[in-house]
Coordinates of C-alpha atoms in Angstrom, one line a residue:
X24 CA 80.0 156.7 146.5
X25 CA 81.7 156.2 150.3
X26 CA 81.2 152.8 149.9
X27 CA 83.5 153.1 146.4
X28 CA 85.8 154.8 148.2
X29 CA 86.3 152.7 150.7
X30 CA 86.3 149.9 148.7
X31 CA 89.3 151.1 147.0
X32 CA 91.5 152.1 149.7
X33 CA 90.6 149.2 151.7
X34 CA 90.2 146.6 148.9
X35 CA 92.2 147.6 146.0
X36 CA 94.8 149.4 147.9
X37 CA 95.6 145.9 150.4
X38 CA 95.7 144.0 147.2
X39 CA 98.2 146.4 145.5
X40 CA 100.5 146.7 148.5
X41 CA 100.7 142.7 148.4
X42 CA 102.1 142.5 145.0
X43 CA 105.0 144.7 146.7
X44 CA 106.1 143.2 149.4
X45 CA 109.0 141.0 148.7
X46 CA 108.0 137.7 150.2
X47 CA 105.1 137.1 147.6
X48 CA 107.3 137.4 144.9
X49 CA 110.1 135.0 146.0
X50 CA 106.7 132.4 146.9
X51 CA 105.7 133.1 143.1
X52 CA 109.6 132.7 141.8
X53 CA 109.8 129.5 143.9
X54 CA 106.2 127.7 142.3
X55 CA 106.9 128.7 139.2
X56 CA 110.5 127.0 139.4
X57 CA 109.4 124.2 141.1
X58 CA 106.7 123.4 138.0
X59 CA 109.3 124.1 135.5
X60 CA 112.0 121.9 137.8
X61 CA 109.5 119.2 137.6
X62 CA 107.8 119.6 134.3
X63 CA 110.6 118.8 132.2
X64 CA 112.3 115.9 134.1
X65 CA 108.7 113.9 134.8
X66 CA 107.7 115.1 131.6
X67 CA 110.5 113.5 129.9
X68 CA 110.4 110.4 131.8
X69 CA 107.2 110.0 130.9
X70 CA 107.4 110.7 126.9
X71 CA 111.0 108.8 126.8
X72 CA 110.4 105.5 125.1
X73 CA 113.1 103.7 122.7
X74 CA 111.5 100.9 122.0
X75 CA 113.5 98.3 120.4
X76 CA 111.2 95.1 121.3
X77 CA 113.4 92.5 118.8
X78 CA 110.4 90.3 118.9
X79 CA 108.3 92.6 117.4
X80 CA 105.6 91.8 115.1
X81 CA 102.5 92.9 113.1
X82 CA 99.1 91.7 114.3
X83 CA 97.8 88.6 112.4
X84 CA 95.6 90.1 110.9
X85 CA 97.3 92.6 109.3
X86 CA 99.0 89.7 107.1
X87 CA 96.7 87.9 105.2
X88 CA 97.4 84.9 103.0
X89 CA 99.2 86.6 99.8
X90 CA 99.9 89.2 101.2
X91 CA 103.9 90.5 102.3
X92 CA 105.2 89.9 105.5
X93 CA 107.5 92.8 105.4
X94 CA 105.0 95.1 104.2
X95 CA 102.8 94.8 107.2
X96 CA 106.2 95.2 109.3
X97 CA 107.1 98.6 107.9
X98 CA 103.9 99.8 108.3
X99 CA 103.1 98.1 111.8
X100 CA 106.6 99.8 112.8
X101 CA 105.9 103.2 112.0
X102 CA 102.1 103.2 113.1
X103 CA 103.5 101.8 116.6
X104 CA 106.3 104.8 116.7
X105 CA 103.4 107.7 115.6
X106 CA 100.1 106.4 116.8
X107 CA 101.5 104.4 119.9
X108 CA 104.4 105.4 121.2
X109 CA 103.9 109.6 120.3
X110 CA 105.4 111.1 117.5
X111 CA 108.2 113.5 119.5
X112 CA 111.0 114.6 117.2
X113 CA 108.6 117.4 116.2
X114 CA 107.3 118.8 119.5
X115 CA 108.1 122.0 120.3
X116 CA 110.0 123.4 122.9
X117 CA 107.0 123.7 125.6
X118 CA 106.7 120.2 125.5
X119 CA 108.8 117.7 128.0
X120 CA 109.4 116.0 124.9
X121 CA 110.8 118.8 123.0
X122 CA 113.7 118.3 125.3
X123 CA 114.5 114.4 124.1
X124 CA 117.0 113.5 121.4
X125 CA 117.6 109.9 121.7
X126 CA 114.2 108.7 121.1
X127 CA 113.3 111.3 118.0
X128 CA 116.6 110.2 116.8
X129 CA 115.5 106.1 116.9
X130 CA 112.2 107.0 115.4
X131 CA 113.6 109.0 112.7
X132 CA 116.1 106.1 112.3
X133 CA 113.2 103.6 111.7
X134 CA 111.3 105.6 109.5
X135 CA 114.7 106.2 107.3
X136 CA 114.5 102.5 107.1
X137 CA 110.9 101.7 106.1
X138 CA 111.6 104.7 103.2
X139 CA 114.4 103.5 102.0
X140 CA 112.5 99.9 101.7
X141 CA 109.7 101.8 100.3
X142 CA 111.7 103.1 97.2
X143 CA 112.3 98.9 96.0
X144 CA 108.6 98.3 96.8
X145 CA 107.5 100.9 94.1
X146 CA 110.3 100.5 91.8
X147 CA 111.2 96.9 91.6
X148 CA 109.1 94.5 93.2
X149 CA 105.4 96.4 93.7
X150 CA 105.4 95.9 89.4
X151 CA 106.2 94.3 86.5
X152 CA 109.4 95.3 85.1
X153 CA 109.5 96.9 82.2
X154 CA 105.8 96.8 81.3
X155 CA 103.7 98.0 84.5
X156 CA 103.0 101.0 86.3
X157 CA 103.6 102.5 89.6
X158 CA 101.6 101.4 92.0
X159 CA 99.4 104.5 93.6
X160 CA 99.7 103.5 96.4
X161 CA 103.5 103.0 97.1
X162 CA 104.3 106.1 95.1
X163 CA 102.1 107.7 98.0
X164 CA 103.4 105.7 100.8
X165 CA 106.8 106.8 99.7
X166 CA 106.0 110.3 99.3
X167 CA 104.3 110.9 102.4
X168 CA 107.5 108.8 104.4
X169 CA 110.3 110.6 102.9
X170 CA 108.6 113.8 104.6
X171 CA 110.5 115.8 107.1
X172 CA 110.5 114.1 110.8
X173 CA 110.3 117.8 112.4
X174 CA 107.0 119.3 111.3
X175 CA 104.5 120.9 114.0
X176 CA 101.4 121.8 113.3
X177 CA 103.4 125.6 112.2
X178 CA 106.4 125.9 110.4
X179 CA 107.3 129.4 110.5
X180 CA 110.0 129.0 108.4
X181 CA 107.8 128.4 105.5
X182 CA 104.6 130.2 106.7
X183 CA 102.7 131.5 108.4
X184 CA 99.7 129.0 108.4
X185 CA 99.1 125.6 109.7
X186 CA 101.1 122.8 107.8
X187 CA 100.8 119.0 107.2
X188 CA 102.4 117.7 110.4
X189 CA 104.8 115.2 110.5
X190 CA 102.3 112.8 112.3
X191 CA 99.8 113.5 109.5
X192 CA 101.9 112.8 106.9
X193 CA 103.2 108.9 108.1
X194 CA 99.7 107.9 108.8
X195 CA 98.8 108.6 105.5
X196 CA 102.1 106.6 104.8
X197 CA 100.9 103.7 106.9
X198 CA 97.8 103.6 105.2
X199 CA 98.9 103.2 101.8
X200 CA 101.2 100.6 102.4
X201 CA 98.2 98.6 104.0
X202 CA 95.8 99.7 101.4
X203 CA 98.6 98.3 98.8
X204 CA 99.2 94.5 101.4
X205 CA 95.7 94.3 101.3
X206 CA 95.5 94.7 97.1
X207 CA 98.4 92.0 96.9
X208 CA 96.2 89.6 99.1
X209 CA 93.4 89.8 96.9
X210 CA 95.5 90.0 93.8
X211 CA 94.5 93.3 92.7
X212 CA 98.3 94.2 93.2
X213 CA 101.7 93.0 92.6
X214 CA 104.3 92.0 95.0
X215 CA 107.1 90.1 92.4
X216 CA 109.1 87.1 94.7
X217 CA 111.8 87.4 91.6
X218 CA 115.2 86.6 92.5
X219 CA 116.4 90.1 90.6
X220 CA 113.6 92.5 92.6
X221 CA 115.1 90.6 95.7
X222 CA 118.2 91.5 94.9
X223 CA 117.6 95.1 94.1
X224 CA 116.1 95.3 97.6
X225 CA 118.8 93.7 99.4
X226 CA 121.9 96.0 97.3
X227 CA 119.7 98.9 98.3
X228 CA 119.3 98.4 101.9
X229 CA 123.3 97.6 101.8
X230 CA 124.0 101.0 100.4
X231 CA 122.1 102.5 103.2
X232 CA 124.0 100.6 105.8
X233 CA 127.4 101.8 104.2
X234 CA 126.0 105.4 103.9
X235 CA 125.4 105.4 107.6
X236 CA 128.6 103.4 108.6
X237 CA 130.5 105.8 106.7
X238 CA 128.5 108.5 109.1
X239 CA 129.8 106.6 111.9
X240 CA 133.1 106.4 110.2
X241 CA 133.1 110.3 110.3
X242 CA 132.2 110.9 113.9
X243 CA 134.8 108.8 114.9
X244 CA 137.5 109.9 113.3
X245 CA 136.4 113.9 114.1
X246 CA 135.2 114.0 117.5
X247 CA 137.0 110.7 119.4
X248 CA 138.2 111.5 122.9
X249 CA 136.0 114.7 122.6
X250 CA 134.1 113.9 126.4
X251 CA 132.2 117.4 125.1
X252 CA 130.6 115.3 121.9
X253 CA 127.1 116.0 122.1
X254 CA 126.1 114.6 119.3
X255 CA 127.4 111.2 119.0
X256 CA 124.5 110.0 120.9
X257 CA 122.3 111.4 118.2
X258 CA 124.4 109.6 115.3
X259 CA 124.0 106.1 117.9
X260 CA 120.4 106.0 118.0
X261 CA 119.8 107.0 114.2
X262 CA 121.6 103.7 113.3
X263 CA 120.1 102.2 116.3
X264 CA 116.6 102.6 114.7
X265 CA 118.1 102.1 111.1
X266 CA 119.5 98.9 112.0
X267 CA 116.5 98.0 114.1
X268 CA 114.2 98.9 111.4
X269 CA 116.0 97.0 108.3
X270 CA 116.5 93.9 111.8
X271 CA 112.9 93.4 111.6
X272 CA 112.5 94.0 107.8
X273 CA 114.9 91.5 106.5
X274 CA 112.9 89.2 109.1
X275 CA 109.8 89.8 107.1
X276 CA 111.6 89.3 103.4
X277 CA 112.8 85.7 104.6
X278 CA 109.0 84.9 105.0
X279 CA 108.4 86.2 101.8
X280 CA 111.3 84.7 99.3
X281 CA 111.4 81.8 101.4
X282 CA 111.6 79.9 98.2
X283 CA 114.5 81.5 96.7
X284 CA 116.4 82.0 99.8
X285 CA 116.5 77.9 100.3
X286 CA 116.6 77.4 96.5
X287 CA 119.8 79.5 96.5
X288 CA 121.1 78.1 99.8
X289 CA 121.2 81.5 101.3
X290 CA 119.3 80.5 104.6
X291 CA 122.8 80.5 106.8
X292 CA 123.9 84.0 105.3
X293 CA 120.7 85.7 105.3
X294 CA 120.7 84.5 109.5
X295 CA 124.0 85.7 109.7
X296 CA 122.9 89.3 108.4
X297 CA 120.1 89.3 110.2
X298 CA 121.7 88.6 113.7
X299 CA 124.6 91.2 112.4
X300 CA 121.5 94.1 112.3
X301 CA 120.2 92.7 115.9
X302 CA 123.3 93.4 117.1
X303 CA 123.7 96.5 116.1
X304 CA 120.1 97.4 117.3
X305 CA 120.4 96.0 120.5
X306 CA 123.4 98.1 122.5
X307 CA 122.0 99.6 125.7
X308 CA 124.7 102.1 126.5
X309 CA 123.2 104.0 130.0
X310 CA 125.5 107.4 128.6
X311 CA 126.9 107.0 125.1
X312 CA 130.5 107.9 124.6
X313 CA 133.0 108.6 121.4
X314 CA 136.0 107.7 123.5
X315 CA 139.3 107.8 122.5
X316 CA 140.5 104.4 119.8
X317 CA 143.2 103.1 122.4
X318 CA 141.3 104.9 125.6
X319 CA 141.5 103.0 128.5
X320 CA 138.9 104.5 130.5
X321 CA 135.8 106.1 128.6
X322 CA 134.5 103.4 125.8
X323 CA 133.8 104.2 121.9
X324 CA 130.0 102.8 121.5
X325 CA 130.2 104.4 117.5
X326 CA 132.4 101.7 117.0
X327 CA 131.6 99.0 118.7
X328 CA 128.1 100.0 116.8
X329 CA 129.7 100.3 113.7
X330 CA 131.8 96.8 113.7
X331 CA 128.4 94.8 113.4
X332 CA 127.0 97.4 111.1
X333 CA 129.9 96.2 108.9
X334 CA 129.9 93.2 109.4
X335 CA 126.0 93.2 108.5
X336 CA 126.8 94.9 104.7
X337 CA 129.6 92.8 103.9
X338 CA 127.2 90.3 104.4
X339 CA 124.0 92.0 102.5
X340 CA 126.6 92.4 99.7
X341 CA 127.6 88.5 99.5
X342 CA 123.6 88.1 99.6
X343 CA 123.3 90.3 96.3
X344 CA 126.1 88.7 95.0
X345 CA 124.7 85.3 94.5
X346 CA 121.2 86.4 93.7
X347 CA 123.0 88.4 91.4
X348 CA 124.0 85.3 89.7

């Protein structure tokens, strides 16, 4: 029992008075700062990645002979921005890459764009018109892309229990598209080179550049000259990824109507639109700033991204147009 004692005057009692003395706790204060000083900054350095690679491309293998060059695109772009690149516009807050908007914002950009190419696949040209039925498995890839961009693993807005995670959701995506390539390669699924379902694609991804130039159109005229915008940057690299994403789609679709596009002598437009989108896509601002129209100091990036954005429908339009007729 003496040896209890002194145990706990002499043990106890040493390490009790050492949590009071001032000293430790400005050494604890100063660790844990410096982790959280470094955490976030290396962290972010680290996770940050917009990756806008123009020459971009699915793996050979992944495009058969039949099978749809811009399929395997969409679905090689979104498996590189979930399974390669990480998946961050849903991490939480103790993550570095909680902290990121610009990349989230380009991935969510992308996926916008493979979605909204998604809706003609299983509408228009992944059947027959008027007589066949929705293909499973673009009404599942579909589905599963139009999902939210921001869910974790919880969603306590909803529940209380795990939920499907974003991540989950788009690799279910990216397997249905590839289950459906691989069906049109062996002819066990329909992918309809028709002039008409060509068209249909092309008016739709032109109605989704106007939507978001007329986004652009909005931040501009609201918020120019504002030096305190903090969310133009966000706007810039959603079209960045849009524009990026329909860039390297429209690349594919020249592969696959190449017969109609020459047929209808629409090579020298569809280039035009094309290089329109990669110009858009490929602004490298260091800061992105909504500066003043006439400013003469601080430049407006929303429009200079939104002149080839418009320039890039008025020519997806002219497309339609003649395959229209």
């Amino acid at each position: 029992m003496a040896g209890s004692k002194v145990f706990t005057e002499g043990g106890g009692g040493r390490f009790s008075g050492l949590w009071r003395r001032r000293w430790v706790w400005q050494t604890l204060g100063i660790i844990i700062a410096a982790i959280l000083l470094l955490y976030y900054p290396i962290g972010m350095l680290i996770a940050h990645k917009v990756d806008d690679d123009l020459s971009f491309a699915p793996a050979t293998s992944m495009v058969p002979p039949g099978a749809s060059r811009a399929v395997a695109v969409a679905a090689a772009l979104v498996d590189r921005e979930v399974n390669v690149n990480g998946w961050v516009a849903n991490d939480p807050f103790f993550f570095p890459s909680g902290a990121l908007d610009n990349m989230p914002n380009f991935q969510q950009g992308i996926v916008d764009a493979v979605a909204t190419f998604a809706i003609e696949l299983r509408d228009q040209i992944g059947r027959v018109r008027g007589s066949g039925e929705v293909d499973k498995d673009l009404a599942e890839a579909l589905s599963t892309l139009q999902y939210s961009g921001t869910k974790w693993v919880f969603d306590l807005s909803t529940s209380i229990l795990p939920t499907a995670t974003s991540e989950a959701q788009y690799r279910a995506g990216i397997r249905a598209l590839n289950a459906y390539n691989a069906n049109v390669a062996a002819g066990k699924a329909v992918f309809d080179r028709r002039a008409d379902n060509l068209q249909a694609a092309i008016s739709r991804i032109a109605l989704d550049v106007g939507s978001i130039s007329a986004a652009l159109d909005k931040q501009i005229r609201d918020e120019s000259g504002n030096i305190f915008d903090f969310t133009c940057d966000d706007l810039f690299y959603r079209v960045k990824g849009e524009a990026y994403g329909y860039f390297l789609i429209m690349k594919g679709l020249r592969q696959d109507f190449d017969q109609i596009i020459t047929e209808r002598g629409l090579a020298p437009l569809w280039d035009e639109a094309i290089a329109s989108l990669e110009e858009t896509a490929m602004f490298h601002p260091i800061m992105v700033w909504n500066g003043q129209l006439d400013g003469q100091f601080l430049p407006n990036h929303l429009v200079a991204q939104g002149f080839f954005l418009l320039r890039a429908r008025t020519q997806l339009r002219e497309i339609a147009a003649i395959l229209d007729k």
